[in-house]
Every structure is written in C-alpha cells, then in structure tokens.
Coordinates of C-alpha atoms in Angstrom, one line a residue:
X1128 CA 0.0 0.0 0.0
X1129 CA 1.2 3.7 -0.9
X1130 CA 1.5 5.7 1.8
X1131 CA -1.2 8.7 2.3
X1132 CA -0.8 12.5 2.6
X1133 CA -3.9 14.2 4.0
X1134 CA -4.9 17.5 3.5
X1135 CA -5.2 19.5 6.8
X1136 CA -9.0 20.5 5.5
X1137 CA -9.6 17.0 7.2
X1138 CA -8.8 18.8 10.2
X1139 CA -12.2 21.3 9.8
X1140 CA -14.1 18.6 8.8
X1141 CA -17.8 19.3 9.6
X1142 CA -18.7 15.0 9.3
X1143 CA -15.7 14.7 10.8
X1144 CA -16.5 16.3 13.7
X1145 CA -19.2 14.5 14.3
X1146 CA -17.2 11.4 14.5
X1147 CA -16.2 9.7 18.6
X1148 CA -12.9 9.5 18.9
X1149 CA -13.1 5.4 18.3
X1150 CA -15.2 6.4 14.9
X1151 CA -12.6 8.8 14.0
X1152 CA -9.7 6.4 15.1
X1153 CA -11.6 4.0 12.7
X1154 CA -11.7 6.4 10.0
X1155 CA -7.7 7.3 9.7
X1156 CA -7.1 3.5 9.3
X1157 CA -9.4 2.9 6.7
X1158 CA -7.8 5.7 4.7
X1159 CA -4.2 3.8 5.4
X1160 CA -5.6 0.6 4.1
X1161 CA -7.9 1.3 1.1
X1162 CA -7.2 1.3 -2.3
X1163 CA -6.0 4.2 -4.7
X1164 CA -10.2 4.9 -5.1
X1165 CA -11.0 4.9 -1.4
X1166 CA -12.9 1.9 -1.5
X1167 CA -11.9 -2.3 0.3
X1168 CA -13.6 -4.8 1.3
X1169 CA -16.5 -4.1 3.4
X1170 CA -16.6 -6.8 6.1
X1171 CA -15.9 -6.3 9.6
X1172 CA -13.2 -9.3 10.2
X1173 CA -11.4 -8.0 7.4
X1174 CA -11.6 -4.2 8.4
X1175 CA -10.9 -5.2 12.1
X1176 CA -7.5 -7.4 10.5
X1177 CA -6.2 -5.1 8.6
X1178 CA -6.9 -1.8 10.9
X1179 CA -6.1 -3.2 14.3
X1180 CA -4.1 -6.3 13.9
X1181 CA -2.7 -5.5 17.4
X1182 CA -6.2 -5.6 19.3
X1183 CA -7.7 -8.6 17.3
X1184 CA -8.7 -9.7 20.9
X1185 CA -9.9 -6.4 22.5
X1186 CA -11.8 -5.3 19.3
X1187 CA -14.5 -7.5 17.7
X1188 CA -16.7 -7.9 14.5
X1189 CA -19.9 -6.3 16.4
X1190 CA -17.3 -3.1 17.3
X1191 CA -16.4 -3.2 13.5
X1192 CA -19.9 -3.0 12.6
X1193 CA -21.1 -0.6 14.6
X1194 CA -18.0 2.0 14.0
X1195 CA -18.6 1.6 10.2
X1196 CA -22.7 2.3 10.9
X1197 CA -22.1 5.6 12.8
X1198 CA -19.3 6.9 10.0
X1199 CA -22.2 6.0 7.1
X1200 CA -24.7 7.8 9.0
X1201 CA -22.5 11.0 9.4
X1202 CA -21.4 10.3 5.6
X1203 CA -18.3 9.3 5.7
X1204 CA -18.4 6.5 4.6
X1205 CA -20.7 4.6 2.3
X1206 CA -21.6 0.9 2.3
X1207 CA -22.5 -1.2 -0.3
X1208 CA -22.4 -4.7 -1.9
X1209 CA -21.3 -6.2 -5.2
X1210 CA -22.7 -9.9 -5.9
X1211 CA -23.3 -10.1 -2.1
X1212 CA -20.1 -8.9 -0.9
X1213 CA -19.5 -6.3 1.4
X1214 CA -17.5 -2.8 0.3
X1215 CA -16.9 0.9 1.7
X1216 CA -16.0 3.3 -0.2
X1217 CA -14.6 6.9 1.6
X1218 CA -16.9 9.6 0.7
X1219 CA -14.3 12.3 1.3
X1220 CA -11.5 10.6 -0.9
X1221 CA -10.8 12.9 -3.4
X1222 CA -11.7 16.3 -0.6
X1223 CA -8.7 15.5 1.6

C-alpha cells in the first residue's frame, strides 16, 4: 500500500466532527488501508485485521460494525455490496 498525505482541511471537517474518537480512530485507518479509489472490502473481520491487527482480541466484528454504521450515517463512509459482498467506499477521498 502507498502511503497517504492528508490535507489538513480533514482537520475542519464538519462530518468529521461528528465522529467519537473510536469512529474517528476507525476512519484514519481505513484511509491507510484502502485502495488508490478509497474503496476495500467491506466486512468487519477484514476491516478489524487489517486496521487493528494488534487488538484482534480487545476489538471485535460487532465493534467493526457498529463503527462503520455511525461513520455511514454522518457520511463518511458509504456501504455497499457487489454480488453479495460487502464494500466501503470513503466519501471524502478525493476532498482530503
């Protein structure tokens, strides 16, 4: 994975701000482990793998999920499904 510059406009983000600071921690890892389009795979063992391989037995699936709900109700992420698998895609991608 490439590594990611953010623009400090993330910093005055009004969805943002509406984040806790678990939804926000959330938030900064997915942008380290999507793809060059802001988008992975969707489901919650994966996301909890990749984002918090250290705390794979303090943070669970049901965490995951209910992280990933709070950021796609304050638009920061949208979820969706191809074939019947799981994706997010970061709204703000191309913004910051």
């Amino acid at each position: 994975m490439p590594n990611r510059i953010l623009k400090e406009s993330i910093c005055a983000s009004d969805n943002l701000n509406l984040a806790s600071p678990n939804e926000e921690s959330l938030f900064f890892r997915l942008i380290v482990n999507c793809d060059d389009y802001g988008r992975m795979d969707g489901r919650p063992s994966v996301i909890r793998a990749k984002c918090y391989p250290l705390r794979l037995d303090s943070i669970t699936d049901s965490v995951i999920a209910t992280l990933l709900n709070k950021l796609q109700q304050i638009n920061l992420v949208k979820l969706y499904e191809v074939d019947g698998k799981p994706y997010l895609y970061l709204i703000s991608w191309d913004k910051h």
